[in-house]
Amino acid sequence: MNIYDMTYQKLCDFLTEHGDKKSRAEIILSALYRNGISDLSLIEIPEKAKKLITDNFEIPTIECIDVSDGGTAVKYLFRLNDGNLVETVLMRHEYGASVCVSTQAGCNMGCKFCRSGRLRKIRNLTAGEIVQQVLYINRKTPLSGISVMGIGEPLDNFENVLDFVDIMLYPKGLALAPRRITVSTCGLVPQIEKLTEMHFPSNLAVSLHAPNNELRSELMPINKKYPLEVLMPAVTEFSEKLNKRVALEYVMIKGVNDSEKCAEELCRLIGESNCYVNIIRYNSSEGDIYECSDFEQIMRFYDVLKKNNIGVTMRREMGSSVNAACGQLRSDYIN
Ligand code: SAH
């Protein structure tokens, strides 16, 4: 088993089931996350306990096979134990650094504009494989935030992503503040409802990209299963019950979803809910049928939202120079 798959609770259970003390879990996890120990035999616990750990757990390799440094964004391509490739992006902000992690090898959501989905999902990543992306980068650059927005649909790998978040928040480990983690989804409604029920501690972002069903279903097939009249109430409920603002991501695609009419529709859709819009520049890659909206059009869109008192942020264009947008580096290798 991968030791990084273990939440505090799972490790406690393992230890007690094997006749050891539960209190060992804290020592093991802080050795891994606080002291950065990468050899299980170096953890300072009695020999018998150490044998139990080294007999049952390992630290599988994740090998970095390419790095492209674009200044504000650095993209890492990792090869997992079984040869699958995933991408992780380090983003340097004025206030610190954050990392964008992948949760699946491939993706089944099939969003038309997204590169990640060109390769169908091969498998879910384990919690440990997501953790290892963070640790690899955290060793060199201390991180102040994590976006679960890389390759894959996080809520389609629900249990492992929840374990991952749990491990990142563990107070004797990396101890990230819950608000420092954002999980982004294309809109899997049953899972959003579960997050609300379980009082998910971190933030949620929803990739919206269109203000009506007709357009959204064309861009994002998932909308046929969970259309806006189902999605928006689930998002509003999450926001209200957990008292968190939800980001609605909106990628600006020229002539497709960037008109003032779309902006007005978006305002009506958001209504009184506590959501805000995160405008993202579309990052095009070779052979793409879409391109990014003109700057002037993005500003007109922005102005409509502002005039209607909708909260709006604009993500700085970070990854484009290193092909860091969504599946691009990886697809350079695979195609
Ligand atoms: N599956 C999740 C998370 C991964 S995608 C989700 O859908 O939210 C992370 C974000 O990047 C999503 O908002 C996605 O729609 C967006 N994205 C995908 N391709 C893009 C591109 N070429 N340019 C800009 N943003 C893109």
mmCIF file of C-alpha atoms and ligand atoms in Angstrom:
data_model
loop_
_atom_site.group_PDB
_atom_site.id
_atom_site.type_symbol
_atom_site.label_atom_id
_atom_site.label_comp_id
_atom_site.label_asym_id
_atom_site.label_seq_id
_atom_site.Cartn_x
_atom_site.Cartn_y
_atom_site.Cartn_z
ATOM 1 C CA MET A 1 0.000 0.000 0.000
ATOM 2 C CA ASN A 2 1.042 3.588 -0.618
ATOM 3 C CA ILE A 3 1.647 5.227 2.754
ATOM 4 C CA TYR A 4 0.440 8.549 1.307
ATOM 5 C CA ASP A 5 -3.011 7.042 0.757
ATOM 6 C CA MET A 6 -3.524 6.983 4.501
ATOM 7 C CA THR A 7 -5.635 9.569 6.260
ATOM 8 C CA TYR A 8 -5.095 9.900 9.994
ATOM 9 C CA GLN A 9 -8.215 7.840 10.646
ATOM 10 C CA LYS A 10 -7.285 5.085 8.198
ATOM 11 C CA LEU A 11 -3.818 4.798 9.684
ATOM 12 C CA CYS A 12 -5.256 4.622 13.209
ATOM 13 C CA ASP A 13 -7.567 1.818 12.093
ATOM 14 C CA PHE A 14 -4.728 -0.040 10.423
ATOM 15 C CA LEU A 15 -2.545 0.182 13.516
ATOM 16 C CA THR A 16 -5.203 -0.989 15.954
ATOM 17 C CA GLU A 17 -6.290 -3.796 13.632
ATOM 18 C CA HIS A 18 -2.699 -5.013 13.655
ATOM 19 C CA GLY A 19 -2.321 -4.880 17.398
ATOM 20 C CA ASP A 20 -0.337 -1.669 17.512
ATOM 21 C CA LYS A 21 -1.076 1.628 19.181
ATOM 22 C CA LYS A 22 -3.212 4.207 17.478
ATOM 23 C CA SER A 23 -1.025 6.966 18.900
ATOM 24 C CA ARG A 24 1.695 5.930 16.456
ATOM 25 C CA ALA A 25 -0.300 7.421 13.587
ATOM 26 C CA GLU A 26 0.530 10.968 14.601
ATOM 27 C CA ILE A 27 4.267 10.237 14.784
ATOM 28 C CA ILE A 28 4.262 8.552 11.376
ATOM 29 C CA LEU A 29 2.283 11.267 9.620
ATOM 30 C CA SER A 30 4.298 14.105 11.082
ATOM 31 C CA ALA A 31 7.524 12.327 10.094
ATOM 32 C CA LEU A 32 6.199 12.140 6.531
ATOM 33 C CA TYR A 33 4.676 15.589 6.246
ATOM 34 C CA ARG A 34 6.533 17.744 8.773
ATOM 35 C CA ASN A 35 10.011 16.261 8.490
ATOM 36 C CA GLY A 36 9.676 15.203 4.873
ATOM 37 C CA ILE A 37 11.006 11.705 5.503
ATOM 38 C CA SER A 38 11.032 9.715 2.274
ATOM 39 C CA ASP A 39 12.316 6.430 3.641
ATOM 40 C CA LEU A 40 9.899 4.594 5.910
ATOM 41 C CA SER A 41 12.698 2.909 7.834
ATOM 42 C CA LEU A 42 13.877 6.303 9.087
ATOM 43 C CA ILE A 43 10.714 6.976 11.072
ATOM 44 C CA GLU A 44 11.574 6.911 14.752
ATOM 45 C CA ILE A 45 9.304 4.248 16.170
ATOM 46 C CA PRO A 46 10.095 0.936 17.924
ATOM 47 C CA GLU A 47 11.423 -1.865 15.695
ATOM 48 C CA LYS A 48 8.263 -3.964 15.847
ATOM 49 C CA ALA A 49 6.080 -1.059 14.778
ATOM 50 C CA LYS A 50 8.560 -0.127 12.087
ATOM 51 C CA LYS A 51 8.417 -3.645 10.697
ATOM 52 C CA LEU A 52 4.645 -3.486 10.594
ATOM 53 C CA ILE A 53 4.866 -0.292 8.567
ATOM 54 C CA THR A 54 7.684 -1.305 6.220
ATOM 55 C CA ASP A 55 6.105 -4.728 5.590
ATOM 56 C CA ASN A 56 2.785 -3.193 4.591
ATOM 57 C CA PHE A 57 3.562 0.167 3.072
ATOM 58 C CA GLU A 58 5.800 1.670 0.480
ATOM 59 C CA ILE A 59 6.533 5.005 -1.071
ATOM 60 C CA PRO A 60 5.917 4.433 -4.769
ATOM 61 C CA THR A 61 7.915 6.518 -7.174
ATOM 62 C CA ILE A 62 6.418 9.341 -9.074
ATOM 63 C CA GLU A 63 8.959 10.368 -11.590
ATOM 64 C CA CYS A 64 9.157 13.847 -13.004
ATOM 65 C CA ILE A 65 9.886 13.488 -16.713
ATOM 66 C CA ASP A 66 9.488 17.066 -17.900
ATOM 67 C CA VAL A 67 9.435 20.538 -16.404
ATOM 68 C CA SER A 68 8.632 23.676 -18.338
ATOM 69 C CA ASP A 69 9.166 26.917 -16.555
ATOM 70 C CA GLY A 70 7.139 29.828 -17.846
ATOM 71 C CA GLY A 71 8.011 32.185 -14.998
ATOM 72 C CA THR A 72 4.694 32.597 -13.251
ATOM 73 C CA ALA A 73 3.694 29.008 -14.009
ATOM 74 C CA VAL A 74 5.868 25.932 -13.931
ATOM 75 C CA LYS A 75 4.496 22.757 -15.326
ATOM 76 C CA TYR A 76 5.570 19.308 -14.188
ATOM 77 C CA LEU A 77 4.853 16.120 -16.063
ATOM 78 C CA PHE A 78 4.894 13.069 -13.807
ATOM 79 C CA ARG A 79 5.030 9.405 -14.679
ATOM 80 C CA LEU A 80 3.145 7.264 -12.188
ATOM 81 C CA ASN A 81 4.109 3.786 -11.077
ATOM 82 C CA ASP A 82 2.160 2.128 -13.886
ATOM 83 C CA GLY A 83 3.399 4.478 -16.608
ATOM 84 C CA ASN A 84 0.420 6.820 -16.724
ATOM 85 C CA LEU A 85 1.240 10.493 -17.151
ATOM 86 C CA VAL A 86 -0.245 13.356 -15.165
ATOM 87 C CA GLU A 87 0.431 17.061 -15.001
ATOM 88 C CA THR A 88 0.860 19.351 -12.054
ATOM 89 C CA VAL A 89 1.254 23.100 -12.283
ATOM 90 C CA LEU A 90 3.004 25.355 -9.819
ATOM 91 C CA MET A 91 1.654 28.894 -9.938
ATOM 92 C CA ARG A 92 3.605 31.760 -8.461
ATOM 93 C CA HIS A 93 1.432 34.609 -7.224
ATOM 94 C CA GLU A 94 2.389 37.848 -5.526
ATOM 95 C CA TYR A 95 1.157 36.430 -2.226
ATOM 96 C CA GLY A 96 2.835 33.040 -2.508
ATOM 97 C CA ALA A 97 2.707 29.860 -4.521
ATOM 98 C CA SER A 98 -0.079 27.431 -5.218
ATOM 99 C CA VAL A 99 -0.274 24.135 -7.001
ATOM 100 C CA CYS A 100 -2.840 22.705 -9.377
ATOM 101 C CA VAL A 101 -3.127 18.927 -9.101
ATOM 102 C CA SER A 102 -4.543 16.213 -11.359
ATOM 103 C CA THR A 103 -6.997 13.656 -10.023
ATOM 104 C CA GLN A 104 -7.425 11.198 -12.904
ATOM 105 C CA ALA A 105 -5.396 9.857 -15.803
ATOM 106 C CA GLY A 106 -7.596 11.113 -18.648
ATOM 107 C CA CYS A 107 -11.140 12.392 -18.166
ATOM 108 C CA ASN A 108 -14.585 11.201 -19.224
ATOM 109 C CA MET A 109 -16.477 14.479 -19.048
ATOM 110 C CA GLY A 110 -15.865 15.326 -22.697
ATOM 111 C CA CYS A 111 -16.010 19.125 -22.475
ATOM 112 C CA LYS A 112 -15.575 20.267 -26.042
ATOM 113 C CA PHE A 113 -13.023 22.982 -25.397
ATOM 114 C CA CYS A 114 -10.814 21.032 -22.989
ATOM 115 C CA ARG A 115 -7.715 19.149 -23.948
ATOM 116 C CA SER A 116 -7.750 16.794 -20.965
ATOM 117 C CA GLY A 117 -10.781 14.966 -22.231
ATOM 118 C CA ARG A 118 -9.279 13.961 -25.542
ATOM 119 C CA LEU A 119 -7.946 10.936 -23.765
ATOM 120 C CA ARG A 120 -10.696 8.997 -22.011
ATOM 121 C CA LYS A 121 -10.283 8.239 -18.373
ATOM 122 C CA ILE A 122 -7.836 5.414 -17.835
ATOM 123 C CA ARG A 123 -8.149 5.361 -14.093
ATOM 124 C CA ASN A 124 -8.619 7.374 -10.949
ATOM 125 C CA LEU A 125 -5.525 8.506 -9.112
ATOM 126 C CA THR A 126 -5.243 7.292 -5.562
ATOM 127 C CA ALA A 127 -5.236 9.855 -2.766
ATOM 128 C CA GLY A 128 -1.524 9.143 -2.346
ATOM 129 C CA GLU A 129 -0.759 9.920 -5.971
ATOM 130 C CA ILE A 130 -2.439 13.296 -5.589
ATOM 131 C CA VAL A 131 -0.575 13.880 -2.321
ATOM 132 C CA GLN A 132 2.723 13.045 -4.016
ATOM 133 C CA GLN A 133 2.212 15.739 -6.653
ATOM 134 C CA VAL A 134 1.916 18.264 -3.848
ATOM 135 C CA LEU A 135 4.876 16.918 -1.881
ATOM 136 C CA TYR A 136 7.183 16.908 -4.889
ATOM 137 C CA ILE A 137 6.605 20.587 -5.445
ATOM 138 C CA ASN A 138 6.280 21.556 -1.794
ATOM 139 C CA ARG A 139 9.831 20.308 -1.153
ATOM 140 C CA LYS A 140 11.215 23.082 -3.325
ATOM 141 C CA THR A 141 8.560 25.745 -3.026
ATOM 142 C CA PRO A 142 6.448 26.092 0.118
ATOM 143 C CA LEU A 143 2.824 26.172 -0.951
ATOM 144 C CA SER A 144 0.087 28.354 0.363
ATOM 145 C CA GLY A 145 -2.782 26.942 -1.663
ATOM 146 C CA ILE A 146 -3.995 23.965 -3.673
ATOM 147 C CA SER A 147 -6.363 23.951 -6.632
ATOM 148 C CA VAL A 148 -7.852 20.607 -7.512
ATOM 149 C CA MET A 149 -8.241 21.653 -11.132
ATOM 150 C CA GLY A 150 -5.748 19.639 -13.121
ATOM 151 C CA ILE A 151 -6.567 16.706 -15.366
ATOM 152 C CA GLY A 152 -9.698 14.822 -14.422
ATOM 153 C CA GLU A 153 -13.030 15.438 -12.757
ATOM 154 C CA PRO A 154 -12.361 15.438 -8.994
ATOM 155 C CA LEU A 155 -15.918 14.579 -8.009
ATOM 156 C CA ASP A 156 -15.786 11.562 -10.331
ATOM 157 C CA ASN A 157 -13.014 10.323 -8.000
ATOM 158 C CA PHE A 158 -14.917 11.333 -4.918
ATOM 159 C CA GLU A 159 -13.554 9.166 -2.099
ATOM 160 C CA ASN A 160 -9.918 9.587 -3.061
ATOM 161 C CA VAL A 161 -10.243 13.350 -3.466
ATOM 162 C CA LEU A 162 -11.910 13.605 -0.051
ATOM 163 C CA ASP A 163 -9.082 11.563 1.471
ATOM 164 C CA PHE A 164 -6.575 13.810 -0.272
ATOM 165 C CA VAL A 165 -8.173 16.935 1.205
ATOM 166 C CA ASP A 166 -8.300 15.286 4.637
ATOM 167 C CA ILE A 167 -4.571 14.477 4.439
ATOM 168 C CA MET A 168 -3.689 18.039 3.402
ATOM 169 C CA LEU A 169 -5.642 19.480 6.334
ATOM 170 C CA TYR A 170 -4.350 17.071 9.004
ATOM 171 C CA PRO A 171 -3.156 19.400 11.797
ATOM 172 C CA LYS A 172 0.050 17.481 12.564
ATOM 173 C CA GLY A 173 0.909 17.170 8.883
ATOM 174 C CA LEU A 174 0.949 19.892 6.232
ATOM 175 C CA ALA A 175 -1.918 21.497 8.153
ATOM 176 C CA LEU A 176 -3.279 23.616 5.342
ATOM 177 C CA ALA A 177 -6.128 25.914 6.267
ATOM 178 C CA PRO A 178 -9.343 24.542 4.706
ATOM 179 C CA ARG A 179 -9.957 27.738 2.734
ATOM 180 C CA ARG A 180 -6.612 27.241 0.978
ATOM 181 C CA ILE A 181 -7.966 24.307 -1.002
ATOM 182 C CA THR A 182 -10.418 24.662 -3.885
ATOM 183 C CA VAL A 183 -12.014 21.732 -5.654
ATOM 184 C CA SER A 184 -13.369 22.437 -9.132
ATOM 185 C CA THR A 185 -16.137 20.437 -10.766
ATOM 186 C CA CYS A 186 -17.912 20.437 -14.099
ATOM 187 C CA GLY A 187 -21.136 20.004 -12.100
ATOM 188 C CA LEU A 188 -21.782 16.516 -10.725
ATOM 189 C CA VAL A 189 -24.891 17.312 -8.727
ATOM 190 C CA PRO A 190 -25.219 14.244 -6.451
ATOM 191 C CA GLN A 191 -21.638 14.720 -5.293
ATOM 192 C CA ILE A 192 -22.136 18.453 -4.716
ATOM 193 C CA GLU A 193 -25.115 17.526 -2.536
ATOM 194 C CA LYS A 194 -22.961 15.072 -0.616
ATOM 195 C CA LEU A 195 -20.359 17.772 -0.025
ATOM 196 C CA THR A 196 -23.069 19.954 1.462
ATOM 197 C CA GLU A 197 -24.351 17.150 3.677
ATOM 198 C CA MET A 198 -20.920 16.305 5.023
ATOM 199 C CA HIS A 199 -20.007 19.975 5.610
ATOM 200 C CA PHE A 200 -17.071 19.899 3.235
ATOM 201 C CA PRO A 201 -14.445 22.130 4.848
ATOM 202 C CA SER A 202 -12.821 23.567 1.713
ATOM 203 C CA ASN A 203 -13.952 25.651 -1.233
ATOM 204 C CA LEU A 204 -15.894 24.683 -4.308
ATOM 205 C CA ALA A 205 -15.624 26.049 -7.824
ATOM 206 C CA VAL A 206 -18.030 25.112 -10.588
ATOM 207 C CA SER A 207 -17.103 25.254 -14.256
ATOM 208 C CA LEU A 208 -20.111 26.960 -15.764
ATOM 209 C CA HIS A 209 -18.924 28.413 -19.073
ATOM 210 C CA ALA A 210 -22.441 29.090 -20.378
ATOM 211 C CA PRO A 211 -25.543 30.798 -18.998
ATOM 212 C CA ASN A 212 -28.216 28.601 -20.606
ATOM 213 C CA ASN A 213 -28.823 24.905 -21.195
ATOM 214 C CA GLU A 214 -28.663 25.036 -24.946
ATOM 215 C CA LEU A 215 -25.157 26.427 -25.047
ATOM 216 C CA ARG A 216 -23.910 24.626 -21.969
ATOM 217 C CA SER A 217 -25.058 21.237 -23.250
ATOM 218 C CA GLU A 218 -23.241 21.909 -26.487
ATOM 219 C CA LEU A 219 -19.971 22.726 -24.687
ATOM 220 C CA MET A 220 -20.287 20.360 -21.743
ATOM 221 C CA PRO A 221 -22.142 17.048 -22.219
ATOM 222 C CA ILE A 222 -22.565 16.703 -18.431
ATOM 223 C CA ASN A 223 -25.179 19.453 -18.672
ATOM 224 C CA LYS A 224 -27.587 17.029 -20.336
ATOM 225 C CA LYS A 225 -27.497 14.895 -17.213
ATOM 226 C CA TYR A 226 -27.489 17.761 -14.698
ATOM 227 C CA PRO A 227 -28.959 20.845 -16.392
ATOM 228 C CA LEU A 228 -28.778 24.319 -14.897
ATOM 229 C CA GLU A 229 -32.141 24.085 -13.109
ATOM 230 C CA VAL A 230 -30.689 21.149 -11.140
ATOM 231 C CA LEU A 231 -27.125 22.383 -10.841
ATOM 232 C CA MET A 232 -27.763 25.927 -9.646
ATOM 233 C CA PRO A 233 -29.981 24.983 -6.681
ATOM 234 C CA ALA A 234 -27.358 22.444 -5.562
ATOM 235 C CA VAL A 235 -24.653 25.099 -5.776
ATOM 236 C CA THR A 236 -26.779 27.661 -3.949
ATOM 237 C CA GLU A 237 -27.537 25.178 -1.223
ATOM 238 C CA PHE A 238 -23.843 24.404 -0.765
ATOM 239 C CA SER A 239 -23.113 28.093 -0.553
ATOM 240 C CA GLU A 240 -25.898 28.892 1.895
ATOM 241 C CA LYS A 241 -25.631 25.907 4.214
ATOM 242 C CA LEU A 242 -21.852 26.069 4.451
ATOM 243 C CA ASN A 243 -21.673 29.839 4.293
ATOM 244 C CA LYS A 244 -19.100 29.914 1.486
ATOM 245 C CA ARG A 245 -18.982 31.819 -1.750
ATOM 246 C CA VAL A 246 -18.788 29.524 -4.748
ATOM 247 C CA ALA A 247 -16.761 30.508 -7.794
ATOM 248 C CA LEU A 248 -18.419 29.982 -11.146
ATOM 249 C CA GLU A 249 -15.685 29.560 -13.704
ATOM 250 C CA TYR A 250 -16.342 31.064 -17.093
ATOM 251 C CA VAL A 251 -13.855 30.604 -19.893
ATOM 252 C CA MET A 252 -14.148 33.255 -22.600
ATOM 253 C CA ILE A 253 -14.516 31.665 -26.031
ATOM 254 C CA LYS A 254 -14.692 34.028 -28.972
ATOM 255 C CA GLY A 255 -18.112 34.269 -30.576
ATOM 256 C CA VAL A 256 -19.445 31.355 -28.532
ATOM 257 C CA ASN A 257 -20.245 32.426 -24.968
ATOM 258 C CA ASP A 258 -18.804 35.929 -24.696
ATOM 259 C CA SER A 259 -21.642 38.231 -25.840
ATOM 260 C CA GLU A 260 -23.238 40.888 -23.644
ATOM 261 C CA LYS A 261 -26.448 38.914 -23.989
ATOM 262 C CA CYS A 262 -24.708 35.922 -22.420
ATOM 263 C CA ALA A 263 -23.442 38.194 -19.641
ATOM 264 C CA GLU A 264 -26.970 39.427 -18.943
ATOM 265 C CA GLU A 265 -28.306 35.882 -18.902
ATOM 266 C CA LEU A 266 -25.527 34.951 -16.514
ATOM 267 C CA CYS A 267 -26.554 37.751 -14.148
ATOM 268 C CA ARG A 268 -30.125 36.484 -14.114
ATOM 269 C CA LEU A 269 -28.944 32.924 -13.518
ATOM 270 C CA ILE A 270 -26.861 33.969 -10.524
ATOM 271 C CA GLY A 271 -29.619 36.195 -9.176
ATOM 272 C CA GLU A 272 -29.389 36.677 -5.433
ATOM 273 C CA SER A 273 -27.133 33.675 -4.821
ATOM 274 C CA ASN A 274 -23.791 34.117 -3.174
ATOM 275 C CA CYS A 275 -21.765 33.028 -6.212
ATOM 276 C CA TYR A 276 -19.175 35.038 -8.073
ATOM 277 C CA VAL A 277 -17.835 34.669 -11.560
ATOM 278 C CA ASN A 278 -14.218 33.882 -12.285
ATOM 279 C CA ILE A 279 -13.484 34.944 -15.836
ATOM 280 C CA ILE A 280 -10.786 32.843 -17.475
ATOM 281 C CA ARG A 281 -9.038 33.527 -20.754
ATOM 282 C CA TYR A 282 -9.466 30.617 -23.108
ATOM 283 C CA ASN A 283 -6.153 28.977 -23.737
ATOM 284 C CA SER A 284 -6.037 27.659 -27.256
ATOM 285 C CA SER A 285 -3.694 25.055 -28.579
ATOM 286 C CA GLU A 286 -2.848 23.858 -32.048
ATOM 287 C CA GLY A 287 -5.700 22.504 -34.105
ATOM 288 C CA ASP A 288 -8.294 24.059 -31.823
ATOM 289 C CA ILE A 289 -11.687 25.034 -33.196
ATOM 290 C CA TYR A 290 -12.092 27.720 -30.530
ATOM 291 C CA GLU A 291 -10.126 30.835 -29.732
ATOM 292 C CA CYS A 292 -10.005 33.254 -26.867
ATOM 293 C CA SER A 293 -12.277 36.292 -26.928
ATOM 294 C CA ASP A 294 -10.733 39.674 -27.695
ATOM 295 C CA PHE A 295 -9.679 41.719 -24.723
ATOM 296 C CA GLU A 296 -12.281 44.409 -25.482
ATOM 297 C CA GLN A 297 -15.052 41.822 -25.538
ATOM 298 C CA ILE A 298 -13.898 40.353 -22.244
ATOM 299 C CA MET A 299 -14.074 43.848 -20.756
ATOM 300 C CA ARG A 300 -17.587 44.423 -22.107
ATOM 301 C CA PHE A 301 -18.657 41.105 -20.584
ATOM 302 C CA TYR A 302 -17.010 42.069 -17.314
ATOM 303 C CA ASP A 303 -18.751 45.443 -17.269
ATOM 304 C CA VAL A 304 -22.205 43.891 -17.634
ATOM 305 C CA LEU A 305 -21.558 41.699 -14.595
ATOM 306 C CA LYS A 306 -20.218 44.634 -12.594
ATOM 307 C CA LYS A 307 -23.195 46.830 -13.445
ATOM 308 C CA ASN A 308 -25.477 44.109 -12.156
ATOM 309 C CA ASN A 309 -23.528 43.879 -8.904
ATOM 310 C CA ILE A 310 -22.257 40.380 -9.580
ATOM 311 C CA GLY A 311 -18.918 39.584 -7.947
ATOM 312 C CA VAL A 312 -16.303 38.969 -10.599
ATOM 313 C CA THR A 313 -12.613 38.125 -10.644
ATOM 314 C CA MET A 314 -10.300 37.673 -13.575
ATOM 315 C CA ARG A 315 -7.648 35.017 -13.408
ATOM 316 C CA ARG A 316 -4.320 36.246 -14.674
ATOM 317 C CA GLU A 317 -3.284 34.323 -17.716
ATOM 318 C CA MET A 318 -0.627 32.175 -16.182
ATOM 319 C CA GLY A 319 -0.027 28.926 -17.886
ATOM 320 C CA SER A 320 -0.311 29.741 -21.539
ATOM 321 C CA SER A 321 3.396 30.177 -22.275
ATOM 322 C CA VAL A 322 4.195 26.724 -20.991
ATOM 323 C CA ASN A 323 1.145 25.035 -22.446
ATOM 324 C CA ALA A 324 -0.011 24.704 -18.879
ATOM 325 C CA ALA A 325 -3.666 24.888 -19.631
ATOM 326 C CA CYS A 326 -5.445 21.691 -18.983
ATOM 327 C CA GLY A 327 -3.913 18.650 -20.495
ATOM 328 C CA GLN A 328 -1.700 20.430 -22.946
ATOM 329 C CA LEU A 329 1.736 19.278 -21.846
ATOM 330 C CA ARG A 330 0.606 15.739 -21.473
ATOM 331 C CA SER A 331 -1.049 15.695 -24.847
ATOM 332 C CA ASP A 332 2.215 16.870 -26.414
ATOM 333 C CA TYR A 333 3.597 13.541 -25.271
ATOM 334 C CA ILE A 334 0.674 11.351 -26.121
ATOM 335 C CA ASN A 335 -0.458 12.583 -29.532
HETATM 336 N N1 SAH B 1 -13.039 18.796 -14.189
HETATM 337 C C1 SAH B 1 -12.918 19.941 -13.347
HETATM 338 C C2 SAH B 1 -11.508 20.423 -13.107
HETATM 339 C C3 SAH B 1 -10.517 20.414 -14.237
HETATM 340 S S1 SAH B 1 -10.563 21.670 -15.479
HETATM 341 C C4 SAH B 1 -13.776 21.055 -13.902
HETATM 342 O O1 SAH B 1 -14.375 20.897 -14.944
HETATM 343 O O2 SAH B 1 -13.900 22.080 -13.243
HETATM 344 C C5 SAH B 1 -10.105 23.170 -14.711
HETATM 345 C C6 SAH B 1 -10.733 24.385 -15.381
HETATM 346 O O3 SAH B 1 -10.063 24.732 -16.609
HETATM 347 C C7 SAH B 1 -12.170 24.180 -15.741
HETATM 348 O O4 SAH B 1 -12.921 25.326 -15.438
HETATM 349 C C8 SAH B 1 -12.097 23.965 -17.239
HETATM 350 O O5 SAH B 1 -13.318 24.188 -17.841
HETATM 351 C C9 SAH B 1 -11.026 24.948 -17.625
HETATM 352 N N2 SAH B 1 -10.439 24.750 -18.960
HETATM 353 C C10 SAH B 1 -10.411 23.625 -19.704
HETATM 354 N N3 SAH B 1 -9.784 23.825 -20.883
HETATM 355 C C11 SAH B 1 -9.418 25.134 -20.896
HETATM 356 C C12 SAH B 1 -8.719 25.952 -21.834
HETATM 357 N N4 SAH B 1 -8.269 25.467 -22.989
HETATM 358 N N5 SAH B 1 -8.500 27.246 -21.499
HETATM 359 C C13 SAH B 1 -8.914 27.733 -20.296
HETATM 360 N N6 SAH B 1 -9.561 27.009 -19.384
HETATM 361 C C14 SAH B 1 -9.824 25.719 -19.670
#
